[in-house]
Coordinates of C-alpha atoms and ligand atoms in Angstrom, one line a residue:
M966 CA 22.6 16.3 -28.0
M967 CA 24.6 14.5 -25.3
V968 CA 23.7 11.7 -23.9
S969 CA 24.9 10.4 -20.9
A970 CA 24.1 7.0 -18.6
V971 CA 25.1 7.0 -15.2
V972 CA 25.4 3.4 -13.2
P973 CA 26.6 3.0 -9.0
C974 CA 27.8 -0.5 -9.2
Y975 CA 28.8 -2.2 -5.9
N976 CA 30.3 -5.5 -6.2
E977 CA 29.2 -5.9 -10.0
A978 CA 32.0 -7.6 -11.8
A979 CA 29.7 -9.9 -13.3
G980 CA 27.4 -8.1 -14.7
V981 CA 29.5 -5.2 -15.9
A982 CA 30.0 -6.5 -19.5
E983 CA 26.6 -7.1 -20.4
L984 CA 25.3 -4.0 -18.7
T985 CA 27.8 -2.2 -20.7
D986 CA 27.3 -3.8 -24.3
R987 CA 23.3 -3.5 -23.6
L988 CA 23.9 0.0 -22.6
A989 CA 26.2 1.1 -25.4
A990 CA 23.6 -0.7 -28.0
A991 CA 20.6 1.3 -26.7
L992 CA 22.7 4.6 -26.6
E993 CA 23.7 4.0 -30.3
P994 CA 21.2 6.2 -32.0
W995 CA 22.8 9.0 -30.4
A996 CA 26.6 8.3 -30.8
P997 CA 28.9 9.3 -31.0
D998 CA 27.6 12.3 -28.6
I999 CA 27.0 9.2 -25.8
E1000 CA 28.9 8.0 -22.5
I1001 CA 28.7 6.1 -19.9
I1002 CA 29.7 6.8 -16.7
L1003 CA 30.4 3.8 -14.2
V1004 CA 31.1 4.1 -10.6
D1005 CA 32.8 1.6 -8.7
D1006 CA 31.3 2.4 -5.0
G1007 CA 34.5 0.8 -3.0
S1008 CA 33.7 -2.6 -4.4
G1009 CA 35.4 -5.7 -2.6
D1010 CA 35.3 -7.8 -5.9
A1011 CA 36.7 -7.1 -9.4
T1012 CA 34.2 -4.7 -10.3
W1013 CA 36.6 -2.2 -11.2
Q1014 CA 38.9 -4.0 -13.6
E1015 CA 35.8 -4.8 -15.5
I1016 CA 35.0 -1.0 -15.7
G1017 CA 38.7 -1.0 -17.3
R1018 CA 37.7 -4.0 -19.4
A1019 CA 34.3 -2.2 -20.5
S1020 CA 35.9 0.9 -21.3
D1021 CA 38.6 -0.5 -23.8
R1022 CA 35.8 -2.4 -25.5
H1023 CA 33.6 0.7 -25.7
K1024 CA 34.8 4.3 -26.1
A1025 CA 32.2 5.7 -24.8
V1026 CA 32.4 3.9 -20.9
R1027 CA 34.3 6.1 -18.2
G1028 CA 35.0 5.1 -14.6
I1029 CA 34.9 6.5 -11.8
R1030 CA 36.0 4.8 -8.4
L1031 CA 35.1 6.0 -4.8
S1032 CA 37.5 5.9 -2.2
A1033 CA 35.2 3.4 -0.3
N1034 CA 31.8 2.3 0.0
R1035 CA 29.7 5.6 0.1
G1036 CA 26.0 3.6 -1.1
H1037 CA 24.0 3.7 -4.0
Q1038 CA 22.5 6.9 -3.3
I1039 CA 26.1 8.6 -2.7
A1040 CA 27.4 6.7 -5.7
L1041 CA 25.0 8.0 -8.0
T1042 CA 25.7 11.8 -7.2
A1043 CA 28.8 11.5 -7.7
G1044 CA 28.2 9.8 -11.1
L1045 CA 25.4 12.6 -12.0
E1046 CA 27.9 15.3 -11.1
V1047 CA 30.9 13.8 -13.3
A1048 CA 27.8 13.2 -16.4
R1049 CA 28.4 15.9 -19.2
G1050 CA 25.4 14.8 -21.3
D1051 CA 22.2 17.2 -22.4
R1052 CA 20.0 14.3 -21.1
V1053 CA 21.0 11.9 -18.5
L1054 CA 19.9 8.2 -17.9
M1055 CA 20.5 6.9 -14.4
L1056 CA 19.8 2.9 -13.7
D1057 CA 21.1 0.2 -12.0
A1058 CA 24.0 -2.2 -12.4
D1059 CA 21.9 -5.1 -12.5
L1060 CA 20.1 -4.8 -15.6
Q1061 CA 16.8 -4.9 -13.6
D1062 CA 15.8 -1.9 -15.1
P1063 CA 16.1 -2.1 -19.2
P1064 CA 18.4 0.3 -20.8
E1065 CA 16.4 -0.5 -24.3
L1066 CA 13.5 1.5 -22.8
L1067 CA 15.8 4.5 -23.1
P1068 CA 14.3 5.2 -26.6
D1069 CA 10.9 5.6 -25.3
M1070 CA 11.8 7.6 -22.8
M1071 CA 13.8 10.4 -25.1
A1072 CA 10.4 10.3 -27.3
M1073 CA 8.5 11.1 -24.0
M1074 CA 10.9 14.3 -23.1
D1075 CA 10.8 15.4 -26.5
T1076 CA 7.4 16.1 -25.9
G1077 CA 8.4 18.5 -23.1
Y1078 CA 9.1 16.9 -20.3
D1079 CA 12.3 17.3 -18.0
V1080 CA 12.4 14.2 -16.1
V1081 CA 10.8 10.6 -17.0
Y1082 CA 10.8 8.4 -14.5
G1083 CA 10.5 4.5 -14.5
V1084 CA 7.0 3.1 -12.7
R1085 CA 7.4 -0.5 -11.7
L1086 CA 4.2 -2.2 -13.1
V1087 CA 5.3 -5.2 -11.8
R1088 CA 8.7 -6.6 -10.3
H1089 CA 10.1 -10.1 -11.7
G1090 CA 12.3 -12.0 -9.1
E1091 CA 11.9 -10.2 -6.3
G1092 CA 10.1 -12.1 -3.1
I1093 CA 7.1 -10.9 -1.3
A1094 CA 9.0 -9.4 1.4
K1095 CA 10.7 -7.2 -0.6
R1096 CA 7.5 -6.4 -2.7
A1097 CA 5.7 -5.8 0.3
T1098 CA 8.0 -3.6 2.4
A1099 CA 8.5 -1.9 -0.6
H1100 CA 5.0 -1.1 -1.5
L1101 CA 4.1 -0.2 2.3
F1102 CA 7.3 2.1 2.0
Y1103 CA 5.8 4.2 -0.7
R1104 CA 2.7 4.6 0.2
F1105 CA 4.0 5.7 4.1
L1106 CA 6.2 8.3 2.9
N1107 CA 4.0 9.7 0.5
W1108 CA 1.5 10.1 3.9
L1109 CA 4.3 11.7 5.7
S1110 CA 6.1 13.5 3.4
D1111 CA 5.6 17.0 2.4
V1112 CA 6.7 16.5 -1.3
P1113 CA 4.7 13.9 -3.4
I1114 CA 7.0 11.4 -4.6
P1115 CA 6.0 9.0 -7.3
K1116 CA 4.7 5.7 -5.6
D1117 CA 6.5 2.3 -7.2
T1118 CA 9.7 4.8 -8.6
G1119 CA 13.1 4.1 -8.1
D1120 CA 16.1 5.9 -9.5
F1121 CA 15.6 4.2 -13.5
R1122 CA 14.8 7.9 -15.0
L1123 CA 15.6 10.2 -17.3
V1124 CA 16.3 13.9 -16.6
N1125 CA 17.5 16.7 -18.5
R1126 CA 20.3 19.1 -17.7
R1127 CA 18.2 21.8 -15.7
A1128 CA 16.5 19.2 -13.6
L1129 CA 19.7 17.7 -13.1
D1130 CA 21.4 20.6 -12.4
A1131 CA 18.5 21.8 -9.9
V1132 CA 19.4 18.5 -7.9
L1133 CA 23.0 19.0 -8.2
A1134 CA 22.6 22.5 -6.5
M1135 CA 21.1 20.5 -3.6
P1136 CA 23.8 20.1 -0.6
E1137 CA 22.3 18.1 1.7
R1138 CA 24.5 15.2 2.8
S1139 CA 21.8 12.8 3.1
R1140 CA 20.4 12.0 -0.4
F1141 CA 17.4 10.0 -1.5
V1142 CA 17.5 11.2 -4.7
R1143 CA 14.4 10.5 -6.0
G1144 CA 12.7 12.5 -3.8
M1145 CA 14.8 15.3 -4.7
F1146 CA 14.2 14.6 -8.3
A1147 CA 10.2 14.9 -7.4
W1148 CA 10.9 18.4 -5.0
V1149 CA 12.9 20.1 -7.7
G1150 CA 9.3 20.2 -9.5
F1151 CA 9.7 21.1 -13.9
A1152 CA 7.5 18.8 -16.0
Q1153 CA 7.7 15.5 -15.2
I1154 CA 6.1 12.4 -15.9
G1155 CA 6.2 8.4 -15.5
L1156 CA 6.7 5.5 -17.8
T1157 CA 5.3 2.3 -16.8
Y1158 CA 7.9 -1.1 -17.1
E1159 CA 7.8 -4.1 -15.9
R1160 CA 11.2 -4.6 -12.9
Q1161 CA 13.4 -7.5 -14.5
P1162 CA 14.9 -9.9 -11.7
R1163 CA 19.1 -9.3 -11.6
R1164 CA 21.3 -10.7 -13.9
S1165 CA 23.6 -11.2 -11.8
G1166 CA 25.2 -11.3 -8.5
E1167 CA 22.8 -10.4 -5.5
T1168 CA 20.7 -7.5 -3.9
K1169 CA 22.7 -5.2 -2.0
Y1170 CA 19.4 -3.5 -0.4
D1171 CA 19.2 -5.8 2.8
L1172 CA 16.3 -4.9 5.4
A1173 CA 19.1 -2.6 7.1
A1174 CA 20.0 -0.6 4.0
M1175 CA 16.1 -0.1 3.2
S1176 CA 15.7 0.7 6.5
R1177 CA 18.1 4.0 6.3
L1178 CA 17.1 4.7 2.9
A1179 CA 13.3 4.7 3.9
W1180 CA 14.9 7.2 7.2
D1181 CA 16.3 9.5 5.0
A1182 CA 13.7 9.6 2.7
I1183 CA 11.1 10.5 5.9
T1184 CA 13.3 12.6 7.3
G1185 CA 15.1 14.3 4.6
F1186 CA 11.5 15.2 3.1
S1187 CA 9.3 16.2 6.1
S1188 CA 9.0 17.5 9.5
H1189 CA 6.3 15.9 10.1
P1190 CA 7.6 13.1 13.2
L1191 CA 8.7 16.8 14.8
R1192 CA 4.9 18.1 14.4
I1193 CA 3.2 14.6 16.0
A1194 CA 4.4 16.0 19.5
M1195 CA 2.3 19.1 19.0
R1196 CA -0.8 17.6 18.1
M1197 CA -0.2 14.8 21.0
A1198 CA 0.5 18.0 23.5
V1199 CA -3.3 19.4 22.2
F1200 CA -4.7 16.2 22.8
C1201 CA -2.8 15.3 26.2
G1202 CA -3.9 19.1 26.9
F1203 CA -7.9 18.2 26.5
L1204 CA -7.7 14.9 28.2
S1205 CA -5.9 16.4 31.3
V1206 CA -9.2 18.8 31.2
A1207 CA -11.0 16.4 31.1
L1208 CA -9.0 13.9 33.5
I1209 CA -9.1 16.9 36.5
L1210 CA -13.0 17.9 36.0
Y1211 CA -13.6 14.1 36.9
V1212 CA -11.0 14.1 40.1
F1213 CA -12.5 17.2 41.2
T1214 CA -16.5 15.4 41.1
T1215 CA -14.8 12.4 42.3
F1216 CA -13.3 14.2 45.1
A1217 CA -16.3 16.2 45.9
S1218 CA -18.4 13.0 46.0
G1219 CA -15.8 12.2 48.8
N1220 CA -14.9 8.4 47.6
T1221 CA -11.2 8.7 47.2
V1222 CA -8.0 8.0 49.0
P1223 CA -6.3 10.7 50.5
G1224 CA -3.6 12.6 47.7
W1225 CA -4.9 11.0 44.5
A1226 CA -6.5 13.8 43.5
S1227 CA -3.6 16.1 44.1
I1228 CA -1.3 13.8 42.1
V1229 CA -3.6 12.5 39.4
T1230 CA -4.4 16.5 38.3
A1231 CA -0.1 17.0 38.8
V1232 CA 0.6 14.4 36.4
S1233 CA -2.1 14.8 33.4
F1234 CA -1.4 18.7 34.1
F1235 CA 2.4 18.7 34.0
S1236 CA 3.2 16.1 31.1
A1237 CA 0.5 17.8 28.9
I1238 CA 2.6 21.2 29.4
Q1239 CA 6.1 18.9 29.0
L1240 CA 5.0 17.6 25.5
F1241 CA 3.7 21.0 24.6
V1242 CA 7.2 22.4 25.3
L1243 CA 8.6 19.2 23.3
A1244 CA 6.6 20.3 20.4
V1245 CA 7.7 24.0 20.7
I1246 CA 11.2 22.6 20.8
G1247 CA 10.5 20.4 18.0
E1248 CA 9.3 22.7 15.8
Y1249 CA 12.3 25.3 16.2
L1250 CA 14.6 21.7 15.2
G1251 CA 12.8 21.3 12.4
R1252 CA 13.1 24.6 11.1
I1253 CA 16.7 24.8 12.0
Y1254 CA 16.7 21.6 10.3
I1255 CA 15.4 22.8 6.8
E1256 CA 17.2 26.2 7.3
E1257 CA 20.9 24.3 7.6
K1258 CA 20.2 22.2 4.8
A1259 CA 20.4 25.5 2.5
R1260 CA 18.4 24.0 -0.1
P1261 CA 17.7 26.6 -3.4
L1262 CA 14.7 28.2 -2.4
Y1263 CA 13.7 27.8 -6.3
F1264 CA 14.5 27.1 -9.8
V1265 CA 13.6 28.9 -13.1
S1266 CA 12.1 26.7 -15.7
G1267 CA 11.4 29.1 -18.1
R1268 CA 12.4 32.5 -19.6
V1269 CA 11.4 34.8 -21.7
G1270 CA 12.2 37.7 -23.7
F1271 CA 15.8 37.9 -22.3
A1272 CA 19.0 37.5 -24.4
K1273 CA 19.2 34.5 -26.4
K1274 CA 21.0 32.2 -23.8
P1275 CA 19.9 28.8 -24.2
M1276 CA 18.3 27.4 -20.9
N1277 CA 19.2 23.8 -21.2
Ligands
LIG278 N1 24.8 0.2 -4.7 C1 25.9 1.0 -4.9 N2 26.3 0.7 -3.6 C2 25.9 0.3 -2.6 C3 25.0 -1.0 -2.5 C4 24.5 -0.5 -4.0 O1 26.5 1.7 -5.5 O2 26.3 0.4 -1.4 C5 24.4 -0.4 -6.4 C6 24.3 -1.7 -6.9 O3 25.7 -2.0 -7.5 C7 23.4 -1.5 -7.8 C8 22.0 -0.3 -7.5 O4 22.9 0.1 -6.6 O5 23.4 -0.7 -9.5 C9 21.1 -1.0 -6.4 O6 21.1 -1.9 -5.8 P1 20.7 -3.1 -5.9 O7 20.2 -3.9 -7.3 O8 21.5 -4.4 -4.8 O9 19.1 -2.7 -5.1 P2 17.7 -3.6 -5.5 O10 17.6 -3.4 -7.0 O11 17.8 -5.2 -4.7 O12 16.6 -2.6 -4.5
LIG279 MG1 18.8 -4.4 -8.4

């Protein structure tokens, strides 16, 4: 059984050596069927040279370099596409996710799981702002999204070939990898761990990058935001009926200025109609969006009685 590790690296020159040493040690029990795939996501520092040096030291190391900075999720996808392992571990370059958890993850997978994802129990060395936004993000996302995405779970996970192939079969361009793994299904389980502080360098996820990721996650996994228009239309419809009744009773009692009744009636009635039409357009837009992604409709998770063709 071949085991791969995939690591996206963006300006991580200072960390590559320690990363590859610790990864190689963690993968040792499965050697020589191992590979460490380092993806240089268009770094501006010496990351690529460091990857070259790492591959001189460890023959398991393979590097790929993207033509430009494409972002964490795309770099990760590029690495996953290259990986040949039957099982693939994905982790960050900064060693916040300890590679030493691999044996535990492998053991859990041996009991019949397709995906073992790391759940952050505590986060060391991350500021209160980052922890609070991350906390809110995962809860808000689950409230909005159609797919239950495990809370406090990043991209640190071990996946087997069929779960990986399922995700790679999803053609969408805005990729929220952890959500995609949640979406494909199969048997999944979480493993809690303590997220470590960064070993070197600094975070590449500023508020803007986190917001982009959050937006990809929300829009990529639900069309709920579009449906909000329909709820508002229904609400405004009732409101406008009530308002119109009120307008008529006031008008009948005669204490209104000329023109008031007709204006309020027209405004409330037509706003409700406008919202309703917007909601209908939104609903079609949502459907077009889902169709346009052309995701596979299903993945086969088991087979019985077929010719002896291994699934994994
Ligand atoms: N990363 C990347 N491309 C980017 C930004 C980040 O490949 O444009 C990598 C980065 O090198 C690291 C991982 O994505 O391996 C996670 O980034 P970071 O540690 O900065 O995020 P944080 O842990 O602070 O959320
Ligand atoms: Mg990090």
